[in-house]
PDB file of C-alpha atoms and ligand atoms in Angstrom:
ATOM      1  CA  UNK A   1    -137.496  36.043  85.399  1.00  0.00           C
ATOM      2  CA  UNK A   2    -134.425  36.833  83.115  1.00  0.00           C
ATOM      3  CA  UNK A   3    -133.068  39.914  82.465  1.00  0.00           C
ATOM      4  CA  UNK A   4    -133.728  42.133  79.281  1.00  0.00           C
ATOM      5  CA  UNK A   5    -130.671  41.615  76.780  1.00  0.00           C
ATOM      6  CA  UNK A   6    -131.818  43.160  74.102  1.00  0.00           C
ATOM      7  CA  UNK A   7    -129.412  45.237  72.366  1.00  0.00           C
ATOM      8  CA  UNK A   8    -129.880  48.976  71.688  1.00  0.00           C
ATOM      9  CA  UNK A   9    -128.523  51.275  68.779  1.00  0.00           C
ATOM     10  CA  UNK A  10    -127.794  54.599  68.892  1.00  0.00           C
ATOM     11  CA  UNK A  11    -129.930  56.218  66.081  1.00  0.00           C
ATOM     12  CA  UNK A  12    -127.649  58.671  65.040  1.00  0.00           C
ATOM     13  CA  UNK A  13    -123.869  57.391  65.515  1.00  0.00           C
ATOM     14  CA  UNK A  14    -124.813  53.327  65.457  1.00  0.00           C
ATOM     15  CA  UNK A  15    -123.457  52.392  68.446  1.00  0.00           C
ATOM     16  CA  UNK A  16    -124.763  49.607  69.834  1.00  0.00           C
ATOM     17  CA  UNK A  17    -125.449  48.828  73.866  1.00  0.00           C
ATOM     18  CA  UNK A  18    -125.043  45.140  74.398  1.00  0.00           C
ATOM     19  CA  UNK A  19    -125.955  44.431  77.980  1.00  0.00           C
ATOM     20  CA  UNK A  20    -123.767  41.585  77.972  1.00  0.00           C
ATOM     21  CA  UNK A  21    -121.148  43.562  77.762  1.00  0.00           C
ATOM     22  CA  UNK A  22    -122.182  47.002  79.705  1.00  0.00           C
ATOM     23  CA  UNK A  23    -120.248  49.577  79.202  1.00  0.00           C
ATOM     24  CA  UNK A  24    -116.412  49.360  81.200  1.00  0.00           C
ATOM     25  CA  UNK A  25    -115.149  53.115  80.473  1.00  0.00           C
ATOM     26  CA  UNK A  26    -118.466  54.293  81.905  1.00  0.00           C
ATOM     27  CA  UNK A  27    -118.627  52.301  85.191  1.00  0.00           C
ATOM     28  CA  UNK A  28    -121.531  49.987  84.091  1.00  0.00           C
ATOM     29  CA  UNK A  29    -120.747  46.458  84.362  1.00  0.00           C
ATOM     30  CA  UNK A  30    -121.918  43.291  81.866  1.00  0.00           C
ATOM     31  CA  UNK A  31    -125.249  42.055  82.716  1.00  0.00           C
ATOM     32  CA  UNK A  32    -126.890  45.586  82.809  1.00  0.00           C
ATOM     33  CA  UNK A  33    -130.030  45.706  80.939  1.00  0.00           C
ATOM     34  CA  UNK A  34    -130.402  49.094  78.977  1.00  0.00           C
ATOM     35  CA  UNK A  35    -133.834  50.542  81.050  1.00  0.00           C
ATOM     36  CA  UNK A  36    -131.367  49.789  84.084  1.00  0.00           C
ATOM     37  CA  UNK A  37    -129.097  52.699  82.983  1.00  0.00           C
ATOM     38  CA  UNK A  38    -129.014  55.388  84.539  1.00  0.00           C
ATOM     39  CA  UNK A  39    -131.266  58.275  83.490  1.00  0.00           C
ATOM     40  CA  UNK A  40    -128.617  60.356  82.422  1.00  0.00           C
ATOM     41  CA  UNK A  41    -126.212  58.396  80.806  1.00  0.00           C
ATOM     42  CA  UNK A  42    -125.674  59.087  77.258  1.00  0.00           C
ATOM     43  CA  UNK A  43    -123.888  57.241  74.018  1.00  0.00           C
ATOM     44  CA  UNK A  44    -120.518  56.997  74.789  1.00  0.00           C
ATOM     45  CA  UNK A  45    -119.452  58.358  71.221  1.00  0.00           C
ATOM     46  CA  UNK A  46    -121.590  61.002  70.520  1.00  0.00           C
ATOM     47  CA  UNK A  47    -123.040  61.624  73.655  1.00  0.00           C
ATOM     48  CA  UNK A  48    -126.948  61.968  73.109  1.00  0.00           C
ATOM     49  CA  UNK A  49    -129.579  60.320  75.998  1.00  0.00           C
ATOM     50  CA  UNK A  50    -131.084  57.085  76.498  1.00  0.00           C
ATOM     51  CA  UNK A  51    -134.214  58.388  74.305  1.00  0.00           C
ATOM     52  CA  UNK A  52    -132.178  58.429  71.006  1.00  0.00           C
ATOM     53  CA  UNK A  53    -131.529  54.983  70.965  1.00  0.00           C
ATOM     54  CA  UNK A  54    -134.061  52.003  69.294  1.00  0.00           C
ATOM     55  CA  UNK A  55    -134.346  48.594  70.980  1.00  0.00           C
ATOM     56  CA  UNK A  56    -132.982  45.780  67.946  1.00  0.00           C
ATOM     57  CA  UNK A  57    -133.616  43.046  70.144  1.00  0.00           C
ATOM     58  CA  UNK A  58    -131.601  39.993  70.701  1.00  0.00           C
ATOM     59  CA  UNK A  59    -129.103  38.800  67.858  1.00  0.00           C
TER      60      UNK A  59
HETATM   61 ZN1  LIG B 101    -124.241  57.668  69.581  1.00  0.00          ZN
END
């Protein structure tokens, strides 16, 4: 079974999580599928929770 990649976007600054590329300045290392974040981390630029963001899928 393969891990989720789909990418998620921040609904109100448009960031985007791309698992393959995790997120460095916040310890979480490429390969990390978005529901395998931590409960409370948040967008790294505006700083809302996991439930703000909508799943785009895989580009
Ligand atoms: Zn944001």
């Amino acid at each position: 079974m393969s891990k989720n990649q789909d990418k998620y976007r921040c609904e109100v600054c448009g960031y985007e999580y791309d698992p393959a590329i995790g997120d460095p300045e916040n310890d979480i290392e490429p390969g990390t599928a978005f529901e395998d974040l931590p409960d409370d981390w948040l967008c790294p630029l505006c700083h809302v929770g996991k439930e703000r963001f909508v799943n785009i899928g895989v580009e």
